[in-house]
Amino acid sequence: MKIIIPTLNRIHEQKTYNSLPDKYKKDVVFVVQAHEYEEMKFIYGNQVACLPKEINKLSPTRQWIQENYGDGRYAVVDDDAHAWHYKEPVMIEGKEVWGFKNGVSRAFTEDDFDTLFREVNEFMDNGIIHVGMLASNMKPTSEPNRYPIRSNERIMQIVFYDGPNLPDDIQWSRVTMGQDIDVNLQLLSKGYENRIFSKYCLCTSETSAKGGCQVYRTVENHNASQRKIAEMWPGIVRLKPKEITSGPWKGQTKLTMTVQWKKALNSRKSEGILDEFFV
């Protein structure tokens, strides 16, 4: 399985690549914009793929990745993942439960990577075409039915795709920011369930960290994309404003989402877990 790392403005700071065991580094393909290609190629050789000059944002990059690597299964990972963790459950009243506040977290071993990729392939062998891992900023849970696997919820920071079985009519570039949300909803609405490993956690930099989409991530662009997603998914996505109290957007108001992921599945189910998050 190819491990695709789209990367921008982080040529000498490849945290995700460096966090992988050596045997998985050989499976990495860096996808870079044209102006960074020569320098990246000098460092990483034939592991670097160059985007067309007209592609300079993440959404069309994700479309290009599917068009060029969709003949096989692949993972797309943010370029700033500095740690992979395994979350062990604890016993409460005779039941295994887990959460950020009550579980034991340890760093991935090479065996954990082997198990992760084996389990992803097993899901795909059984018809699940998009799989994720818990992100470090996603909400904790102590619900036994959401550990070690969650179903039909948000995927972020890393997504595994069964490329040949993705529907051809997925639109990857409908929004400048938040395309992971839109593509996930498109797949769910077509009846393609997802799975998210809540026993595995990927830790990345904060949203405002330098590099990547930071070059065009403004509160105005963020809010415009949030509004467009809400317009495309009425009854499933709800917005609310939040005043930012720290970071580069301090004092400004950004829009946050509440998404009814399970309601999106087949666009028929009326009940689901509300999963609020900030992007």
CSV table of C-alpha atoms in Angstrom, one decimal:
chain,number,residue,atom,x,y,z
A,1,MET,CA,0.0,0.0,0.0
A,2,LYS,CA,1.4,3.4,-1.0
A,3,ILE,CA,1.7,6.0,1.7
A,4,ILE,CA,1.0,9.4,0.0
A,5,ILE,CA,2.3,12.5,1.8
A,6,PRO,CA,1.2,15.8,0.2
A,7,THR,CA,3.6,18.3,1.5
A,8,LEU,CA,4.2,22.1,1.2
A,9,ASN,CA,6.7,24.5,2.8
A,10,ARG,CA,8.2,21.7,4.9
A,11,ILE,CA,10.9,20.3,2.7
A,12,HIS,CA,13.4,19.9,5.6
A,13,GLU,CA,10.8,19.1,8.3
A,14,GLN,CA,9.2,15.8,7.2
A,15,LYS,CA,7.7,14.7,10.5
A,16,THR,CA,5.4,12.0,9.1
A,17,TYR,CA,8.1,10.4,7.0
A,18,ASN,CA,10.5,10.4,10.0
A,19,SER,CA,7.9,8.9,12.3
A,20,LEU,CA,7.6,5.7,10.1
A,21,PRO,CA,9.7,2.6,10.5
A,22,ASP,CA,12.3,2.2,7.8
A,23,LYS,CA,10.5,-0.6,6.1
A,24,TYR,CA,7.5,1.6,5.6
A,25,LYS,CA,9.5,4.7,4.4
A,26,LYS,CA,10.1,2.9,1.1
A,27,ASP,CA,6.4,2.9,0.5
A,28,VAL,CA,6.2,6.7,0.8
A,29,VAL,CA,5.4,9.0,-2.2
A,30,PHE,CA,5.8,12.7,-1.5
A,31,VAL,CA,3.4,14.8,-3.6
A,32,VAL,CA,4.8,18.3,-4.1
A,33,GLN,CA,4.0,21.5,-6.0
A,34,ALA,CA,6.1,22.2,-9.0
A,35,HIS,CA,8.2,24.9,-7.4
A,36,GLU,CA,9.4,22.5,-4.6
A,37,TYR,CA,10.0,19.4,-6.9
A,38,GLU,CA,13.7,19.8,-7.7
A,39,GLU,CA,14.8,20.3,-4.1
A,40,MET,CA,12.6,17.5,-2.7
A,41,LYS,CA,13.8,15.2,-5.5
A,42,PHE,CA,17.4,16.0,-4.6
A,43,ILE,CA,16.7,14.7,-1.0
A,44,TYR,CA,14.2,11.9,-1.6
A,45,GLY,CA,14.9,10.9,-5.2
A,46,ASN,CA,12.2,8.9,-7.1
A,47,GLN,CA,9.9,9.0,-4.1
A,48,VAL,CA,8.8,12.5,-5.1
A,49,ALA,CA,5.9,13.1,-7.5
A,50,CYS,CA,5.4,16.6,-9.0
A,51,LEU,CA,2.0,18.2,-9.3
A,52,PRO,CA,1.0,20.1,-12.5
A,53,LYS,CA,2.0,23.8,-12.2
A,54,GLU,CA,-1.7,24.9,-12.0
A,55,ILE,CA,-2.3,22.9,-8.8
A,56,ASN,CA,-1.4,24.9,-5.7
A,57,LYS,CA,-4.1,23.9,-3.2
A,58,LEU,CA,-4.9,20.7,-1.3
A,59,SER,CA,-8.3,19.9,-2.7
A,60,PRO,CA,-7.2,19.5,-6.4
A,61,THR,CA,-4.1,17.7,-5.0
A,62,ARG,CA,-6.4,15.1,-3.5
A,63,GLN,CA,-8.1,14.6,-6.8
A,64,TRP,CA,-4.8,14.3,-8.6
A,65,ILE,CA,-3.7,11.7,-6.1
A,66,GLN,CA,-6.8,9.5,-6.8
A,67,GLU,CA,-6.4,10.0,-10.6
A,68,ASN,CA,-2.7,8.9,-10.4
A,69,TYR,CA,-2.6,6.3,-7.6
A,70,GLY,CA,-6.2,5.2,-7.5
A,71,ASP,CA,-5.4,1.9,-9.3
A,72,GLY,CA,-4.4,0.5,-5.9
A,73,ARG,CA,-5.0,1.0,-2.2
A,74,TYR,CA,-3.3,3.9,-0.6
A,75,ALA,CA,-3.1,6.1,2.5
A,76,VAL,CA,-3.0,9.9,2.4
A,77,VAL,CA,-1.4,11.4,5.5
A,78,ASP,CA,-0.8,14.9,6.6
A,79,ASP,CA,2.9,15.8,6.5
A,80,ASP,CA,3.2,16.9,10.1
A,81,ALA,CA,2.3,13.7,12.0
A,82,HIS,CA,5.0,13.5,14.8
A,83,ALA,CA,3.6,10.5,16.7
A,84,TRP,CA,1.5,7.3,16.3
A,85,HIS,CA,-0.1,6.0,19.5
A,86,TYR,CA,-1.9,2.9,20.6
A,87,LYS,CA,-4.6,3.6,23.1
A,88,GLU,CA,-5.2,0.7,25.5
A,89,PRO,CA,-8.5,0.3,27.2
A,90,VAL,CA,-9.2,0.2,30.9
A,91,MET,CA,-11.8,-1.9,32.8
A,92,ILE,CA,-14.7,0.0,34.4
A,93,GLU,CA,-17.5,-2.0,36.0
A,94,GLY,CA,-16.4,-5.1,34.1
A,95,LYS,CA,-16.4,-3.4,30.7
A,96,GLU,CA,-13.6,-2.2,28.4
A,97,VAL,CA,-13.8,1.5,28.0
A,98,TRP,CA,-11.4,4.1,26.6
A,99,GLY,CA,-10.8,7.8,26.5
A,100,PHE,CA,-8.0,10.3,26.4
A,101,LYS,CA,-8.5,10.8,30.1
A,102,ASN,CA,-8.7,7.1,31.2
A,103,GLY,CA,-6.7,5.0,28.9
A,104,VAL,CA,-3.0,4.1,28.6
A,105,SER,CA,-1.2,5.5,25.6
A,106,ARG,CA,2.0,4.2,24.2
A,107,ALA,CA,4.0,4.8,21.1
A,108,PHE,CA,3.5,2.6,18.0
A,109,THR,CA,5.9,-0.3,17.5
A,110,GLU,CA,6.8,-1.7,14.1
A,111,ASP,CA,4.4,-4.6,15.0
A,112,ASP,CA,1.6,-2.0,15.5
A,113,PHE,CA,2.2,-0.6,12.0
A,114,ASP,CA,2.1,-4.1,10.6
A,115,THR,CA,-1.2,-4.7,12.4
A,116,LEU,CA,-2.7,-1.4,11.3
A,117,PHE,CA,-2.1,-2.1,7.6
A,118,ARG,CA,-3.2,-5.7,7.9
A,119,GLU,CA,-6.5,-4.5,9.5
A,120,VAL,CA,-7.0,-1.8,6.9
A,121,ASN,CA,-6.7,-4.4,4.2
A,122,GLU,CA,-9.1,-6.7,6.0
A,123,PHE,CA,-11.7,-4.0,6.1
A,124,MET,CA,-11.2,-3.3,2.4
A,125,ASP,CA,-11.4,-7.0,1.6
A,126,ASN,CA,-14.9,-6.8,3.2
A,127,GLY,CA,-16.1,-3.8,1.2
A,128,ILE,CA,-15.1,-0.8,3.4
A,129,ILE,CA,-13.4,1.6,1.0
A,130,HIS,CA,-12.4,4.4,3.4
A,131,VAL,CA,-10.8,3.9,6.7
A,132,GLY,CA,-9.3,6.4,9.2
A,133,MET,CA,-7.6,6.7,12.6
A,134,LEU,CA,-8.5,8.8,15.5
A,135,ALA,CA,-6.9,12.3,15.5
A,136,SER,CA,-5.4,13.6,18.7
A,137,ASN,CA,-7.8,16.5,18.8
A,138,MET,CA,-11.0,14.4,18.4
A,139,LYS,CA,-13.3,14.0,21.4
A,140,PRO,CA,-12.6,11.3,23.9
A,141,THR,CA,-15.2,8.6,24.6
A,142,SER,CA,-15.9,6.0,27.2
A,143,GLU,CA,-18.6,4.4,25.1
A,144,PRO,CA,-17.8,0.7,24.6
A,145,ASN,CA,-19.4,0.6,21.2
A,146,ARG,CA,-16.9,3.2,19.9
A,147,TYR,CA,-13.8,1.4,21.0
A,148,PRO,CA,-11.7,-0.1,19.4
A,149,ILE,CA,-13.6,0.9,16.2
A,150,ARG,CA,-15.9,3.7,15.3
A,151,SER,CA,-18.2,3.5,12.3
A,152,ASN,CA,-19.5,6.2,10.0
A,153,GLU,CA,-17.9,9.3,11.6
A,154,ARG,CA,-15.3,11.9,10.8
A,155,ILE,CA,-12.0,11.0,9.2
A,156,MET,CA,-9.2,13.5,9.4
A,157,GLN,CA,-5.4,13.7,9.1
A,158,ILE,CA,-5.1,10.2,7.7
A,159,VAL,CA,-7.4,8.3,5.4
A,160,PHE,CA,-6.9,4.9,3.7
A,161,TYR,CA,-8.7,4.5,0.3
A,162,ASP,CA,-9.5,1.4,-1.7
A,163,GLY,CA,-8.7,3.3,-4.9
A,164,PRO,CA,-10.1,1.0,-7.5
A,165,ASN,CA,-13.4,0.8,-5.7
A,166,LEU,CA,-14.0,4.5,-5.1
A,167,PRO,CA,-17.0,5.8,-7.1
A,168,ASP,CA,-15.9,7.8,-10.2
A,169,ASP,CA,-18.3,10.7,-9.5
A,170,ILE,CA,-16.7,11.9,-6.2
A,171,GLN,CA,-15.9,15.6,-6.5
A,172,TRP,CA,-12.7,16.4,-4.6
A,173,SER,CA,-12.5,20.2,-5.2
A,174,ARG,CA,-15.9,21.6,-4.3
A,175,VAL,CA,-14.4,23.6,-1.4
A,176,THR,CA,-11.0,25.3,-0.9
A,177,MET,CA,-10.7,24.0,2.7
A,178,GLY,CA,-12.5,21.1,4.4
A,179,GLN,CA,-12.5,18.8,1.4
A,180,ASP,CA,-12.0,15.8,3.7
A,181,ILE,CA,-15.4,16.6,5.3
A,182,ASP,CA,-17.1,16.9,1.9
A,183,VAL,CA,-15.6,13.8,0.4
A,184,ASN,CA,-16.4,11.8,3.5
A,185,LEU,CA,-20.0,13.0,3.3
A,186,GLN,CA,-20.2,12.2,-0.4
A,187,LEU,CA,-19.1,8.6,0.2
A,188,LEU,CA,-21.4,8.1,3.2
A,189,SER,CA,-24.4,9.6,1.4
A,190,LYS,CA,-23.8,7.0,-1.4
A,191,GLY,CA,-23.9,4.2,1.1
A,192,TYR,CA,-20.2,3.6,1.5
A,193,GLU,CA,-19.6,3.1,5.3
A,194,ASN,CA,-16.3,4.0,6.9
A,195,ARG,CA,-14.4,2.7,9.8
A,196,ILE,CA,-12.2,4.7,12.2
A,197,PHE,CA,-9.7,3.0,14.5
A,198,SER,CA,-10.2,4.6,17.9
A,199,LYS,CA,-7.5,2.3,19.4
A,200,TYR,CA,-5.0,4.1,17.2
A,201,CYS,CA,-4.3,7.8,17.4
A,202,LEU,CA,-2.3,10.1,15.0
A,203,CYS,CA,-0.8,13.2,16.6
A,204,THR,CA,-0.1,16.2,14.3
A,205,SER,CA,0.8,19.8,14.6
A,206,GLU,CA,-1.9,22.4,15.5
A,207,THR,CA,-4.0,23.7,12.7
A,208,SER,CA,-2.3,27.1,12.8
A,209,ALA,CA,1.2,25.6,12.4
A,210,LYS,CA,3.5,27.0,9.7
A,211,GLY,CA,3.6,25.2,6.4
A,212,GLY,CA,1.0,23.3,4.4
A,213,CYS,CA,-2.3,25.0,3.9
A,214,GLN,CA,-1.2,27.8,6.2
A,215,VAL,CA,-0.3,29.9,3.2
A,216,TYR,CA,-4.0,30.4,2.3
A,217,ARG,CA,-5.7,29.4,5.6
A,218,THR,CA,-7.3,32.6,6.7
A,219,VAL,CA,-10.4,33.0,8.8
A,220,GLU,CA,-12.2,34.4,5.7
A,221,ASN,CA,-11.3,31.4,3.6
A,222,HIS,CA,-12.1,29.1,6.4
A,223,ASN,CA,-15.6,30.6,7.0
A,224,ALA,CA,-16.4,30.7,3.3
A,225,SER,CA,-15.6,27.0,2.9
A,226,GLN,CA,-17.7,26.2,6.1
A,227,ARG,CA,-20.6,28.1,4.6
A,228,LYS,CA,-20.4,26.2,1.3
A,229,ILE,CA,-20.2,22.8,3.0
A,230,ALA,CA,-23.3,23.7,5.1
A,231,GLU,CA,-25.1,24.8,1.9
A,232,MET,CA,-24.3,21.5,0.2
A,233,TRP,CA,-25.3,19.4,3.1
A,234,PRO,CA,-28.5,21.0,4.6
A,235,GLY,CA,-29.9,19.1,7.5
A,236,ILE,CA,-26.6,17.3,8.1
A,237,VAL,CA,-24.2,20.2,8.7
A,238,ARG,CA,-24.9,23.0,11.1
A,239,LEU,CA,-22.7,26.0,11.7
A,240,LYS,CA,-22.2,28.2,14.8
A,241,PRO,CA,-19.8,31.1,15.3
A,242,LYS,CA,-17.0,31.0,17.9
A,243,GLU,CA,-14.7,33.8,19.0
A,244,ILE,CA,-11.1,32.7,18.9
A,245,THR,CA,-9.2,33.6,22.1
A,246,SER,CA,-5.6,32.6,21.1
A,247,GLY,CA,-3.3,32.0,18.2
A,248,PRO,CA,-3.1,33.9,14.9
A,249,TRP,CA,-6.9,34.3,14.6
A,250,LYS,CA,-7.2,35.7,18.1
A,251,GLY,CA,-10.1,38.2,18.4
A,252,GLN,CA,-11.8,37.0,15.2
A,253,THR,CA,-14.9,34.9,14.8
A,254,LYS,CA,-14.7,31.6,12.9
A,255,LEU,CA,-17.4,29.2,12.0
A,256,THR,CA,-17.5,25.7,13.5
A,257,MET,CA,-19.5,22.7,12.5
A,258,THR,CA,-21.7,20.1,14.0
A,259,VAL,CA,-22.1,17.2,11.5
A,260,GLN,CA,-24.6,14.3,11.7
A,261,TRP,CA,-22.4,11.7,10.1
A,262,LYS,CA,-24.7,8.8,10.5
A,263,LYS,CA,-27.6,10.8,9.1
A,264,ALA,CA,-25.5,11.3,6.0
A,265,LEU,CA,-25.2,7.5,5.5
A,266,ASN,CA,-27.5,6.7,2.5
A,267,SER,CA,-29.1,10.2,3.2
A,268,ARG,CA,-32.0,8.3,4.8
A,269,LYS,CA,-31.2,7.7,8.5
A,270,SER,CA,-32.5,10.4,10.7
A,271,GLU,CA,-30.5,9.7,13.9
A,272,GLY,CA,-26.8,9.7,14.5
A,273,ILE,CA,-24.0,10.8,16.8
A,274,LEU,CA,-23.3,14.5,16.6
A,275,ASP,CA,-19.6,15.0,16.4
A,276,GLU,CA,-18.5,18.6,16.8
A,277,PHE,CA,-15.1,19.5,15.7
A,278,PHE,CA,-13.0,22.5,14.7
A,279,VAL,CA,-11.0,22.8,11.5
